[in-house]
Structure formats: structure tokens, C-alpha cells
């Protein structure tokens, strides 16, 4: 496992229209683990990902991948935003979307080669969608589309994989296919970060957890961090009465 895939985030602060969306977040995301990010609506989960990756204006931030600023290593990071942010009418087919994953390593003005196409097809095979290669993306179900984005991540062969709510509105089969692939990528030493909303899956899916509510409530291994006390601090006292699978009582 490469030790260089640790992420360190320091003093990440983001404001929207004068309001603080994230307040001074500092934490470590360990390499070779699947880290979940949870918190109530408006807690700043997507903002955290975009701020970490320098995809929006921040008030302050220092983010390193290994010992080097992440902004100098963008090719090592694959990011899949929420499906709702995408234009599905764009005239592009499934194979072309997956091929986009090879572009960061191609360099400017270079066309994908035969081996890039082979890599893209192999990635589609992994997500069990090779039969859909020529289909326009607007014709896919939500689950199929999410699997196509995972295939693009595979084609990119990035060290860090960042997913914003990949399981919203998708079928159980697709969710299982994607989760199985992510677990294999973890075994290969990849660093995986996922914004997630279903608290019942936390203990089953993640090794580490980050709990946000504009500020950092807690971060660390699921076994010691996913506790009633921390859930209540993020979601309010009413959450304490709900039985969540895998939550610790501490």
C-alpha cells in the first residue's frame, strides 16, 4: 500500500454570500481506506469535497496528498459529482464517457489510442455494462449511469477516488456492484472518500467516518467515531432515539 495517498486537510473554510458554509476544518484521511462523510442537509458535505479539490473559492485551505499539495497532483485524483449536476442531454455515449478517464494522462491535444480504448472497454466490463458501450448517456437508468462513472474512474487509474452521494436514487444491484468494486480498489491501496446519506450503511461500507455540521464534529475509525453522541451533535437530539445499525453507544 502506498503511504503517499494520505490526504491532509488544514483550515478549510468556505463562505457563500457572506455566510460560512464550512468553518476551519482540519483532518487526515488515511490511505487505503474507504472514508464516509455524513451530516445533515446543509452541513457542507459537498462543499467539503469541492473545497478540498479546489473546485470552488475557499477562504483558507491547505491540502496535501502525501507530502505534496494536491493542486500539483490533479491527475492522481478522480472526482464524481452528484448526478443531479450533470447535463444528460449532452450527445455522448457510454464508451466516450469512460474514455474521458484516460484524458488526464494523455496530455493536451492527444487522441486516445487503441490501448486506451481497450482500457475503457475493460472498465465497462468490470461494471457489467460492456453491452451499453454505444448507448447515449441520457438513455441509462440512474444506477447504470453511476456505474459508467465508476468505469471512468477505473479507466483513469487514480490513486484517490472522491464520490459525492453515488448511491442516491440508484437500484440495489448497481449499489452492490459499485461497492464491491470500491472495496477491491481499497485492497489495491486506493484512498476512497464518499459523501453518503444513509446512516444504516455506515458500519457496513466504511472504515473511517467524517461527521460534519459546518464544523468538524468528529473524524476517525467507524468503530470509535460513529457513536450516538456524535450523531446527536450533528443531527440533533432526536436522532439519539433512532436505532442505527452499527452505531456505538459511547
mmCIF file of C-alpha atoms in Angstrom:
data_model
loop_
_atom_site.group_PDB
_atom_site.id
_atom_site.type_symbol
_atom_site.label_atom_id
_atom_site.label_comp_id
_atom_site.label_asym_id
_atom_site.label_seq_id
_atom_site.Cartn_x
_atom_site.Cartn_y
_atom_site.Cartn_z
ATOM 1 C CA UNK A 1 0.000 0.000 0.000
ATOM 2 C CA UNK A 2 1.400 3.408 -0.964
ATOM 3 C CA UNK A 3 1.814 5.659 2.039
ATOM 4 C CA UNK A 4 1.707 8.660 -0.307
ATOM 5 C CA UNK A 5 -2.055 8.508 -0.665
ATOM 6 C CA UNK A 6 -2.781 10.021 2.754
ATOM 7 C CA UNK A 7 -4.777 13.252 2.479
ATOM 8 C CA UNK A 8 -4.221 16.034 4.969
ATOM 9 C CA UNK A 9 -6.642 18.955 5.080
ATOM 10 C CA UNK A 10 -5.882 22.032 7.174
ATOM 11 C CA UNK A 11 -8.019 25.074 7.966
ATOM 12 C CA UNK A 12 -10.572 24.528 5.196
ATOM 13 C CA UNK A 13 -13.039 27.424 5.439
ATOM 14 C CA UNK A 14 -15.635 28.300 2.785
ATOM 15 C CA UNK A 15 -18.174 31.137 2.658
ATOM 16 C CA UNK A 16 -21.184 31.601 0.396
ATOM 17 C CA UNK A 17 -22.625 35.121 0.137
ATOM 18 C CA UNK A 18 -21.106 36.145 3.432
ATOM 19 C CA UNK A 19 -22.331 33.045 5.310
ATOM 20 C CA UNK A 20 -19.844 30.432 6.496
ATOM 21 C CA UNK A 21 -20.559 27.082 4.803
ATOM 22 C CA UNK A 22 -17.541 25.331 6.366
ATOM 23 C CA UNK A 23 -15.607 26.545 9.381
ATOM 24 C CA UNK A 24 -11.919 25.734 9.876
ATOM 25 C CA UNK A 25 -11.927 22.009 9.076
ATOM 26 C CA UNK A 26 -8.649 20.197 9.720
ATOM 27 C CA UNK A 27 -8.353 16.409 9.476
ATOM 28 C CA UNK A 28 -6.466 13.476 7.970
ATOM 29 C CA UNK A 29 -7.942 10.977 5.513
ATOM 30 C CA UNK A 30 -5.876 7.782 5.621
ATOM 31 C CA UNK A 31 -4.658 5.941 2.533
ATOM 32 C CA UNK A 32 -6.037 2.549 1.612
ATOM 33 C CA UNK A 33 -9.335 3.093 3.432
ATOM 34 C CA UNK A 34 -12.912 3.912 2.477
ATOM 35 C CA UNK A 35 -13.877 7.086 4.318
ATOM 36 C CA UNK A 36 -17.516 8.181 4.512
ATOM 37 C CA UNK A 37 -18.673 11.764 5.035
ATOM 38 C CA UNK A 38 -22.025 12.202 6.779
ATOM 39 C CA UNK A 39 -24.004 15.072 8.242
ATOM 40 C CA UNK A 40 -27.438 16.692 7.953
ATOM 41 C CA UNK A 41 -28.627 18.623 4.876
ATOM 42 C CA UNK A 42 -26.688 21.862 4.586
ATOM 43 C CA UNK A 43 -23.816 20.530 6.700
ATOM 44 C CA UNK A 44 -21.298 21.311 3.943
ATOM 45 C CA UNK A 45 -20.528 17.760 2.741
ATOM 46 C CA UNK A 46 -20.362 18.535 -0.994
ATOM 47 C CA UNK A 47 -18.704 21.859 -0.212
ATOM 48 C CA UNK A 48 -16.046 19.955 1.728
ATOM 49 C CA UNK A 49 -15.225 17.791 -1.318
ATOM 50 C CA UNK A 50 -15.142 20.748 -3.701
ATOM 51 C CA UNK A 51 -13.111 22.841 -1.284
ATOM 52 C CA UNK A 52 -10.658 20.007 -0.726
ATOM 53 C CA UNK A 53 -10.211 19.624 -4.500
ATOM 54 C CA UNK A 54 -10.035 23.395 -5.116
ATOM 55 C CA UNK A 55 -13.175 23.334 -7.270
ATOM 56 C CA UNK A 56 -14.633 26.359 -5.533
ATOM 57 C CA UNK A 57 -13.318 29.524 -3.907
ATOM 58 C CA UNK A 58 -12.195 28.973 -0.329
ATOM 59 C CA UNK A 59 -11.395 31.457 2.431
ATOM 60 C CA UNK A 60 -8.495 29.293 3.567
ATOM 61 C CA UNK A 61 -7.172 25.815 2.826
ATOM 62 C CA UNK A 62 -4.019 23.738 2.770
ATOM 63 C CA UNK A 63 -4.483 20.263 1.277
ATOM 64 C CA UNK A 64 -1.730 17.740 0.683
ATOM 65 C CA UNK A 65 -1.713 14.329 -0.927
ATOM 66 C CA UNK A 66 1.273 12.643 0.645
ATOM 67 C CA UNK A 67 3.856 15.391 1.132
ATOM 68 C CA UNK A 68 2.836 17.490 -1.892
ATOM 69 C CA UNK A 69 -0.014 19.985 -2.400
ATOM 70 C CA UNK A 70 -2.948 18.213 -4.016
ATOM 71 C CA UNK A 71 -3.284 21.004 -6.596
ATOM 72 C CA UNK A 72 0.000 19.827 -8.155
ATOM 73 C CA UNK A 73 -1.267 16.221 -8.403
ATOM 74 C CA UNK A 74 -4.687 16.538 -10.024
ATOM 75 C CA UNK A 75 -4.077 13.568 -12.328
ATOM 76 C CA UNK A 76 -3.937 11.325 -9.251
ATOM 77 C CA UNK A 77 -7.492 12.276 -8.209
ATOM 78 C CA UNK A 78 -10.782 11.086 -9.742
ATOM 79 C CA UNK A 79 -13.903 13.034 -8.749
ATOM 80 C CA UNK A 80 -17.515 12.045 -9.477
ATOM 81 C CA UNK A 81 -20.007 14.775 -8.645
ATOM 82 C CA UNK A 82 -23.694 14.308 -7.905
ATOM 83 C CA UNK A 83 -25.724 13.051 -10.852
ATOM 84 C CA UNK A 84 -28.142 15.963 -10.496
ATOM 85 C CA UNK A 85 -25.297 18.322 -11.501
ATOM 86 C CA UNK A 86 -24.872 16.686 -14.931
ATOM 87 C CA UNK A 87 -26.348 17.513 -18.327
ATOM 88 C CA UNK A 88 -27.715 14.185 -19.556
ATOM 89 C CA UNK A 89 -28.814 15.602 -22.900
ATOM 90 C CA UNK A 90 -25.175 16.021 -23.938
ATOM 91 C CA UNK A 91 -24.584 13.896 -27.075
ATOM 92 C CA UNK A 92 -22.011 11.484 -25.724
ATOM 93 C CA UNK A 93 -22.186 7.706 -25.482
ATOM 94 C CA UNK A 94 -21.168 5.405 -22.645
ATOM 95 C CA UNK A 95 -17.761 4.418 -24.071
ATOM 96 C CA UNK A 96 -16.897 8.074 -24.730
ATOM 97 C CA UNK A 97 -17.684 8.961 -21.099
ATOM 98 C CA UNK A 98 -15.411 6.172 -19.857
ATOM 99 C CA UNK A 99 -12.663 7.239 -22.286
ATOM 100 C CA UNK A 100 -12.677 10.665 -20.625
ATOM 101 C CA UNK A 101 -10.992 8.907 -17.720
ATOM 102 C CA UNK A 102 -7.889 8.384 -19.862
ATOM 103 C CA UNK A 103 -7.619 12.083 -20.812
ATOM 104 C CA UNK A 104 -5.780 13.377 -17.714
ATOM 105 C CA UNK A 105 -2.804 11.152 -18.562
ATOM 106 C CA UNK A 106 -2.948 11.807 -22.332
ATOM 107 C CA UNK A 107 -1.833 15.414 -22.304
ATOM 108 C CA UNK A 108 -3.070 18.248 -24.481
ATOM 109 C CA UNK A 109 -4.433 17.589 -27.973
ATOM 110 C CA UNK A 110 -3.678 13.867 -27.887
ATOM 111 C CA UNK A 111 -6.290 11.372 -29.025
ATOM 112 C CA UNK A 112 -6.993 8.150 -27.088
ATOM 113 C CA UNK A 113 -5.008 5.241 -28.509
ATOM 114 C CA UNK A 114 -6.045 1.651 -29.047
ATOM 115 C CA UNK A 115 -4.845 0.649 -25.577
ATOM 116 C CA UNK A 116 -6.876 3.485 -24.030
ATOM 117 C CA UNK A 117 -9.999 2.166 -25.756
ATOM 118 C CA UNK A 118 -9.170 -1.357 -24.555
ATOM 119 C CA UNK A 119 -8.775 0.005 -21.017
ATOM 120 C CA UNK A 120 -12.158 1.771 -21.255
ATOM 121 C CA UNK A 121 -13.878 -1.393 -22.506
ATOM 122 C CA UNK A 122 -12.277 -3.440 -19.723
ATOM 123 C CA UNK A 123 -13.582 -0.886 -17.191
ATOM 124 C CA UNK A 124 -17.088 -1.207 -18.671
ATOM 125 C CA UNK A 125 -16.779 -4.976 -18.334
ATOM 126 C CA UNK A 126 -15.883 -4.588 -14.657
ATOM 127 C CA UNK A 127 -19.090 -2.629 -14.015
ATOM 128 C CA UNK A 128 -21.049 -5.148 -16.149
ATOM 129 C CA UNK A 129 -22.096 -2.628 -18.820
ATOM 130 C CA UNK A 130 -19.987 -3.540 -21.865
ATOM 131 C CA UNK A 131 -23.211 -4.173 -23.850
ATOM 132 C CA UNK A 132 -24.113 -0.479 -23.364
ATOM 133 C CA UNK A 133 -20.904 0.963 -24.907
ATOM 134 C CA UNK A 134 -22.640 2.760 -27.781
ATOM 135 C CA UNK A 135 -25.706 3.924 -25.853
ATOM 136 C CA UNK A 136 -26.296 7.643 -25.275
ATOM 137 C CA UNK A 137 -25.961 8.506 -21.581
ATOM 138 C CA UNK A 138 -29.462 10.006 -21.385
ATOM 139 C CA UNK A 139 -30.914 6.531 -22.062
ATOM 140 C CA UNK A 140 -29.454 4.955 -18.929
ATOM 141 C CA UNK A 141 -31.087 4.410 -15.552
ATOM 142 C CA UNK A 142 -29.599 6.224 -12.556
ATOM 143 C CA UNK A 143 -27.813 3.084 -11.401
ATOM 144 C CA UNK A 144 -26.379 2.330 -14.841
ATOM 145 C CA UNK A 145 -25.152 5.902 -15.162
ATOM 146 C CA UNK A 146 -23.420 5.760 -11.800
ATOM 147 C CA UNK A 147 -21.706 2.535 -12.867
ATOM 148 C CA UNK A 148 -20.499 4.292 -16.037
ATOM 149 C CA UNK A 149 -18.912 6.986 -13.861
ATOM 150 C CA UNK A 150 -17.211 4.300 -11.783
ATOM 151 C CA UNK A 151 -15.902 2.796 -15.047
ATOM 152 C CA UNK A 152 -14.482 6.237 -15.912
ATOM 153 C CA UNK A 153 -12.732 6.262 -12.521
ATOM 154 C CA UNK A 154 -11.285 2.812 -13.276
ATOM 155 C CA UNK A 155 -10.025 3.982 -16.682
ATOM 156 C CA UNK A 156 -8.333 6.957 -15.031
ATOM 157 C CA UNK A 157 -6.491 4.663 -12.595
ATOM 158 C CA UNK A 158 -6.335 7.452 -10.000
ATOM 159 C CA UNK A 159 -4.885 6.985 -6.518
ATOM 160 C CA UNK A 160 -7.638 8.990 -4.810
ATOM 161 C CA UNK A 161 -11.323 8.472 -5.648
ATOM 162 C CA UNK A 162 -13.834 11.075 -4.466
ATOM 163 C CA UNK A 163 -17.577 10.370 -4.871
ATOM 164 C CA UNK A 164 -20.411 12.747 -3.984
ATOM 165 C CA UNK A 165 -23.556 10.792 -2.998
ATOM 166 C CA UNK A 166 -23.043 7.973 -5.528
ATOM 167 C CA UNK A 167 -25.920 5.871 -4.155
ATOM 168 C CA UNK A 168 -28.755 8.417 -4.286
ATOM 169 C CA UNK A 169 -31.681 7.106 -6.319
ATOM 170 C CA UNK A 170 -29.998 4.002 -7.702
ATOM 171 C CA UNK A 171 -31.036 0.352 -7.660
ATOM 172 C CA UNK A 172 -29.656 -2.170 -5.181
ATOM 173 C CA UNK A 173 -27.854 -4.163 -7.895
ATOM 174 C CA UNK A 174 -25.900 -1.112 -9.037
ATOM 175 C CA UNK A 175 -25.128 -0.141 -5.454
ATOM 176 C CA UNK A 176 -23.733 -3.610 -4.749
ATOM 177 C CA UNK A 177 -21.673 -3.684 -7.983
ATOM 178 C CA UNK A 178 -20.194 -0.263 -7.168
ATOM 179 C CA UNK A 179 -19.482 -1.083 -3.523
ATOM 180 C CA UNK A 180 -17.774 -4.379 -4.446
ATOM 181 C CA UNK A 181 -15.522 -2.514 -6.908
ATOM 182 C CA UNK A 182 -14.686 0.178 -4.341
ATOM 183 C CA UNK A 183 -13.713 -2.491 -1.827
ATOM 184 C CA UNK A 184 -11.396 -4.070 -4.425
ATOM 185 C CA UNK A 185 -9.852 -0.658 -5.141
ATOM 186 C CA UNK A 186 -9.304 -0.190 -1.414
ATOM 187 C CA UNK A 187 -7.489 -3.547 -1.300
ATOM 188 C CA UNK A 188 -5.260 -2.207 -4.098
ATOM 189 C CA UNK A 189 -4.271 0.700 -1.810
ATOM 190 C CA UNK A 190 -6.533 3.413 -3.231
ATOM 191 C CA UNK A 191 -7.858 6.192 -1.000
ATOM 192 C CA UNK A 192 -11.644 6.480 -1.337
ATOM 193 C CA UNK A 193 -13.844 9.290 0.001
ATOM 194 C CA UNK A 194 -17.648 9.097 -0.254
ATOM 195 C CA UNK A 195 -20.367 11.553 0.772
ATOM 196 C CA UNK A 196 -23.230 9.397 1.992
ATOM 197 C CA UNK A 197 -26.710 9.941 3.459
ATOM 198 C CA UNK A 198 -27.877 6.506 4.655
ATOM 199 C CA UNK A 199 -26.690 6.099 8.242
ATOM 200 C CA UNK A 200 -27.713 2.430 8.305
ATOM 201 C CA UNK A 201 -24.985 1.576 5.776
ATOM 202 C CA UNK A 202 -22.135 3.408 7.507
ATOM 203 C CA UNK A 203 -20.814 0.487 9.570
ATOM 204 C CA UNK A 204 -21.116 -1.866 6.596
ATOM 205 C CA UNK A 205 -19.487 0.357 3.951
ATOM 206 C CA UNK A 206 -16.829 2.496 5.630
ATOM 207 C CA UNK A 207 -13.587 2.054 7.555
ATOM 208 C CA UNK A 208 -13.393 5.699 8.596
ATOM 209 C CA UNK A 209 -16.053 8.359 9.033
ATOM 210 C CA UNK A 210 -16.093 12.169 8.946
ATOM 211 C CA UNK A 211 -19.115 13.820 10.608
ATOM 212 C CA UNK A 212 -19.748 17.414 9.578
ATOM 213 C CA UNK A 213 -22.134 20.178 10.554
ATOM 214 C CA UNK A 214 -20.357 23.177 9.036
ATOM 215 C CA UNK A 215 -17.693 22.437 11.636
ATOM 216 C CA UNK A 216 -15.976 19.101 12.152
ATOM 217 C CA UNK A 217 -17.988 17.100 14.704
ATOM 218 C CA UNK A 218 -15.702 14.050 14.604
ATOM 219 C CA UNK A 219 -13.367 12.067 12.345
ATOM 220 C CA UNK A 220 -11.752 8.665 12.787
ATOM 221 C CA UNK A 221 -12.401 4.917 12.583
ATOM 222 C CA UNK A 222 -16.087 3.962 12.349
ATOM 223 C CA UNK A 223 -15.841 1.735 15.428
ATOM 224 C CA UNK A 224 -14.905 4.643 17.714
ATOM 225 C CA UNK A 225 -16.360 7.662 15.874
ATOM 226 C CA UNK A 226 -19.811 6.558 14.681
ATOM 227 C CA UNK A 227 -21.391 6.991 18.124
ATOM 228 C CA UNK A 228 -24.762 8.158 19.416
ATOM 229 C CA UNK A 229 -23.104 11.198 20.977
ATOM 230 C CA UNK A 230 -21.535 12.292 17.675
ATOM 231 C CA UNK A 231 -24.700 11.545 15.667
ATOM 232 C CA UNK A 232 -26.731 13.682 18.103
ATOM 233 C CA UNK A 233 -24.175 16.501 17.883
ATOM 234 C CA UNK A 234 -24.601 16.557 14.087
ATOM 235 C CA UNK A 235 -28.276 15.724 13.590
ATOM 236 C CA UNK A 236 -29.852 16.931 16.830
ATOM 237 C CA UNK A 237 -31.074 15.192 19.975
ATOM 238 C CA UNK A 238 -33.994 13.435 18.244
ATOM 239 C CA UNK A 239 -31.551 11.216 16.366
ATOM 240 C CA UNK A 240 -30.468 9.638 19.629
ATOM 241 C CA UNK A 241 -33.676 7.636 19.878
ATOM 242 C CA UNK A 242 -33.297 6.063 16.442
ATOM 243 C CA UNK A 243 -31.663 2.672 16.348
ATOM 244 C CA UNK A 244 -28.910 2.728 13.723
ATOM 245 C CA UNK A 245 -27.179 -0.469 12.693
ATOM 246 C CA UNK A 246 -23.538 -0.489 13.756
ATOM 247 C CA UNK A 247 -23.670 2.644 15.888
ATOM 248 C CA UNK A 248 -21.639 2.531 19.095
ATOM 249 C CA UNK A 249 -23.253 3.644 22.343
ATOM 250 C CA UNK A 250 -20.277 5.616 23.572
#
